[in-house]
Amino acid sequence: IGCILAELINREPLFPGKDYINQLNIIVDVLGTPDSEAVQGISSEDARTYLSSLRKRNPKDIKSLLASGTSDLAIDLISKMLAFNPKERITAAEALKHPYLAQLHDPNDEPVCEDRFHWGRDSSDLTAEELREGLWEEMIKYSSYRDSGSGN
């Protein structure tokens, strides 16, 4: 989500990779080399091997990557969202309480989903058609759930 917020502010991609290696290099150039815990949390063995082989790089100042005039609160929120290690990232609930979103924050209208989404298999094993079909089924299921009034 930090990428999306940065892209909305900049009106261009933050990590515009040509392929996954190029994109990993861009991410590492911005966030710095991930520590071993973060690398071990990555499901792709190829990505883990590649990241482990990289020389140490320090993170860039997020402010330097954002459009001039970006508020300090936006920079702070994006910085907390862009941690390489998911365990170090701000949670959705914490992000909603961040001062940058204060005008939009309404705890009475921010339900928390208790169920974690799970495909049941690795999405990298899916063909494009299987992925499209699975996403379509989820949208139909959600739409039916919402239309029945259960999602309110």
Short mmCIF file of C-alpha atoms in Angstrom, two decimals:
data_model
loop_
_atom_site.label_atom_id
_atom_site.label_comp_id
_atom_site.label_asym_id
_atom_site.label_seq_id
_atom_site.Cartn_x
_atom_site.Cartn_y
_atom_site.Cartn_z
CA ILE A 1 0.00 0.00 0.00
CA GLY A 2 2.96 2.30 0.62
CA CYS A 3 3.91 1.93 -3.05
CA ILE A 4 0.41 2.89 -4.13
CA LEU A 5 0.31 5.95 -1.87
CA ALA A 6 3.73 7.06 -3.16
CA GLU A 7 2.57 6.48 -6.74
CA LEU A 8 -0.58 8.55 -6.16
CA ILE A 9 1.57 11.39 -4.85
CA ASN A 10 4.21 11.10 -7.60
CA ARG A 11 1.82 10.10 -10.38
CA GLU A 12 4.32 7.50 -11.57
CA PRO A 13 5.46 4.02 -10.48
CA LEU A 14 7.80 3.87 -7.49
CA PHE A 15 9.35 0.51 -8.45
CA PRO A 16 8.96 0.30 -12.26
CA GLY A 17 10.79 -2.97 -12.88
CA LYS A 18 11.16 -4.52 -16.33
CA ASP A 19 11.29 -8.01 -14.80
CA TYR A 20 11.47 -9.43 -11.28
CA ILE A 21 15.28 -9.12 -11.03
CA ASN A 22 15.22 -5.51 -12.19
CA GLN A 23 12.34 -4.77 -9.82
CA LEU A 24 14.16 -6.38 -6.87
CA ASN A 25 17.21 -4.24 -7.65
CA ILE A 26 15.07 -1.08 -7.69
CA ILE A 27 13.40 -2.05 -4.41
CA VAL A 28 16.76 -2.80 -2.77
CA ASP A 29 18.18 0.49 -4.10
CA VAL A 30 15.34 2.30 -2.30
CA LEU A 31 14.80 0.21 0.86
CA GLY A 32 18.34 -1.05 1.31
CA THR A 33 19.51 -4.65 1.50
CA PRO A 34 17.04 -6.75 3.49
CA ASP A 35 18.33 -8.48 6.60
CA SER A 36 18.50 -12.29 6.76
CA GLU A 37 15.15 -12.53 8.59
CA ALA A 38 13.39 -10.62 5.82
CA VAL A 39 15.09 -12.72 3.14
CA GLN A 40 14.07 -15.97 4.84
CA GLY A 41 10.45 -14.79 4.85
CA ILE A 42 10.38 -14.67 1.03
CA SER A 43 8.68 -17.70 -0.55
CA SER A 44 10.63 -17.69 -3.82
CA GLU A 45 13.88 -19.60 -3.45
CA ASP A 46 15.31 -17.82 -6.51
CA ALA A 47 14.55 -14.41 -4.99
CA ARG A 48 16.07 -15.48 -1.63
CA THR A 49 19.25 -16.68 -3.35
CA TYR A 50 19.50 -13.52 -5.41
CA LEU A 51 18.91 -11.16 -2.47
CA SER A 52 21.43 -13.04 -0.33
CA SER A 53 24.08 -12.51 -3.03
CA LEU A 54 23.72 -8.72 -3.14
CA ARG A 55 26.25 -6.35 -1.68
CA LYS A 56 25.09 -4.26 1.28
CA ARG A 57 23.11 -1.18 0.26
CA ASN A 58 21.79 1.47 2.60
CA PRO A 59 18.20 2.71 2.32
CA LYS A 60 17.46 5.99 0.58
CA ASP A 61 15.65 8.84 2.27
CA ILE A 62 12.02 8.33 1.23
CA LYS A 63 11.53 12.11 1.09
CA SER A 64 13.99 12.29 -1.82
CA LEU A 65 11.77 9.92 -3.83
CA LEU A 66 8.54 11.87 -3.42
CA ALA A 67 7.27 14.96 -5.17
CA SER A 68 8.42 18.23 -3.67
CA GLY A 69 5.87 19.62 -1.28
CA THR A 70 4.83 16.19 0.00
CA SER A 71 3.76 16.62 3.60
CA ASP A 72 5.97 15.31 6.40
CA LEU A 73 3.02 13.22 7.63
CA ALA A 74 2.67 11.53 4.21
CA ILE A 75 6.41 10.85 4.14
CA ASP A 76 6.25 9.36 7.63
CA LEU A 77 3.32 7.08 6.75
CA ILE A 78 4.90 5.91 3.48
CA SER A 79 8.19 5.23 5.30
CA LYS A 80 6.36 3.02 7.79
CA MET A 81 4.53 1.19 5.00
CA LEU A 82 7.63 0.51 2.90
CA ALA A 83 9.60 -1.69 5.30
CA PHE A 84 11.06 -4.67 3.39
CA ASN A 85 10.26 -7.04 6.24
CA PRO A 86 6.47 -7.35 6.67
CA LYS A 87 6.97 -7.78 10.44
CA GLU A 88 8.42 -4.26 10.55
CA ARG A 89 5.66 -2.61 8.48
CA ILE A 90 2.85 -0.60 9.99
CA THR A 91 -0.38 -2.63 10.14
CA ALA A 92 -3.54 -1.54 8.32
CA ALA A 93 -5.17 -0.70 11.66
CA GLU A 94 -2.14 1.38 12.70
CA ALA A 95 -2.05 3.12 9.31
CA LEU A 96 -5.71 4.11 9.63
CA LYS A 97 -4.86 5.80 12.95
CA HIS A 98 -1.85 7.63 11.49
CA PRO A 99 -2.16 11.46 11.65
CA TYR A 100 -1.88 11.69 7.85
CA LEU A 101 -5.24 9.93 7.59
CA ALA A 102 -6.84 11.71 10.56
CA GLN A 103 -9.50 13.45 8.44
CA LEU A 104 -10.52 10.12 6.91
CA HIS A 105 -10.31 7.96 10.03
CA ASP A 106 -13.66 6.81 11.40
CA PRO A 107 -13.30 3.87 13.83
CA ASN A 108 -17.05 3.26 13.63
CA ASP A 109 -16.83 2.62 9.89
CA GLU A 110 -13.64 0.56 9.65
CA PRO A 111 -14.49 -3.11 10.12
CA VAL A 112 -11.61 -5.51 10.67
CA CYS A 113 -11.60 -8.71 8.66
CA GLU A 114 -10.96 -11.61 11.01
CA ASP A 115 -10.51 -14.19 8.24
CA ARG A 116 -7.19 -14.36 6.46
CA PHE A 117 -7.35 -14.88 2.69
CA HIS A 118 -5.74 -18.13 1.55
CA TRP A 119 -5.58 -19.48 -2.01
CA GLY A 120 -4.93 -23.03 -0.86
CA ARG A 121 -2.00 -23.28 -3.26
CA ASP A 122 0.90 -21.21 -4.46
CA SER A 123 -0.32 -18.65 -6.99
CA SER A 124 2.95 -19.04 -8.94
CA ASP A 125 1.71 -22.54 -9.91
CA LEU A 126 -1.41 -21.10 -11.54
CA THR A 127 -1.80 -20.37 -15.21
CA ALA A 128 -3.04 -16.91 -16.14
CA GLU A 129 -6.45 -18.39 -16.93
CA GLU A 130 -6.64 -20.19 -13.54
CA LEU A 131 -5.67 -16.99 -11.77
CA ARG A 132 -8.33 -14.99 -13.64
CA GLU A 133 -10.94 -17.65 -12.86
CA GLY A 134 -10.00 -17.73 -9.17
CA LEU A 135 -10.16 -13.96 -8.87
CA TRP A 136 -13.52 -13.91 -10.66
CA GLU A 137 -14.90 -16.53 -8.24
CA GLU A 138 -13.72 -14.48 -5.25
CA MET A 139 -15.36 -11.33 -6.65
CA ILE A 140 -18.64 -13.16 -7.22
CA LYS A 141 -18.51 -14.65 -3.71
CA TYR A 142 -17.79 -11.21 -2.19
CA SER A 143 -20.49 -9.55 -4.29
CA SER A 144 -23.06 -12.16 -3.20
CA TYR A 145 -21.97 -11.77 0.42
CA ARG A 146 -22.22 -7.98 0.25
CA ASP A 147 -25.55 -7.97 -1.61
CA SER A 148 -27.10 -10.34 0.94
CA GLY A 149 -26.51 -7.76 3.68
CA SER A 150 -24.05 -10.03 5.49
CA GLY A 151 -21.18 -7.69 4.72
CA ASN A 152 -22.67 -4.61 6.39
#
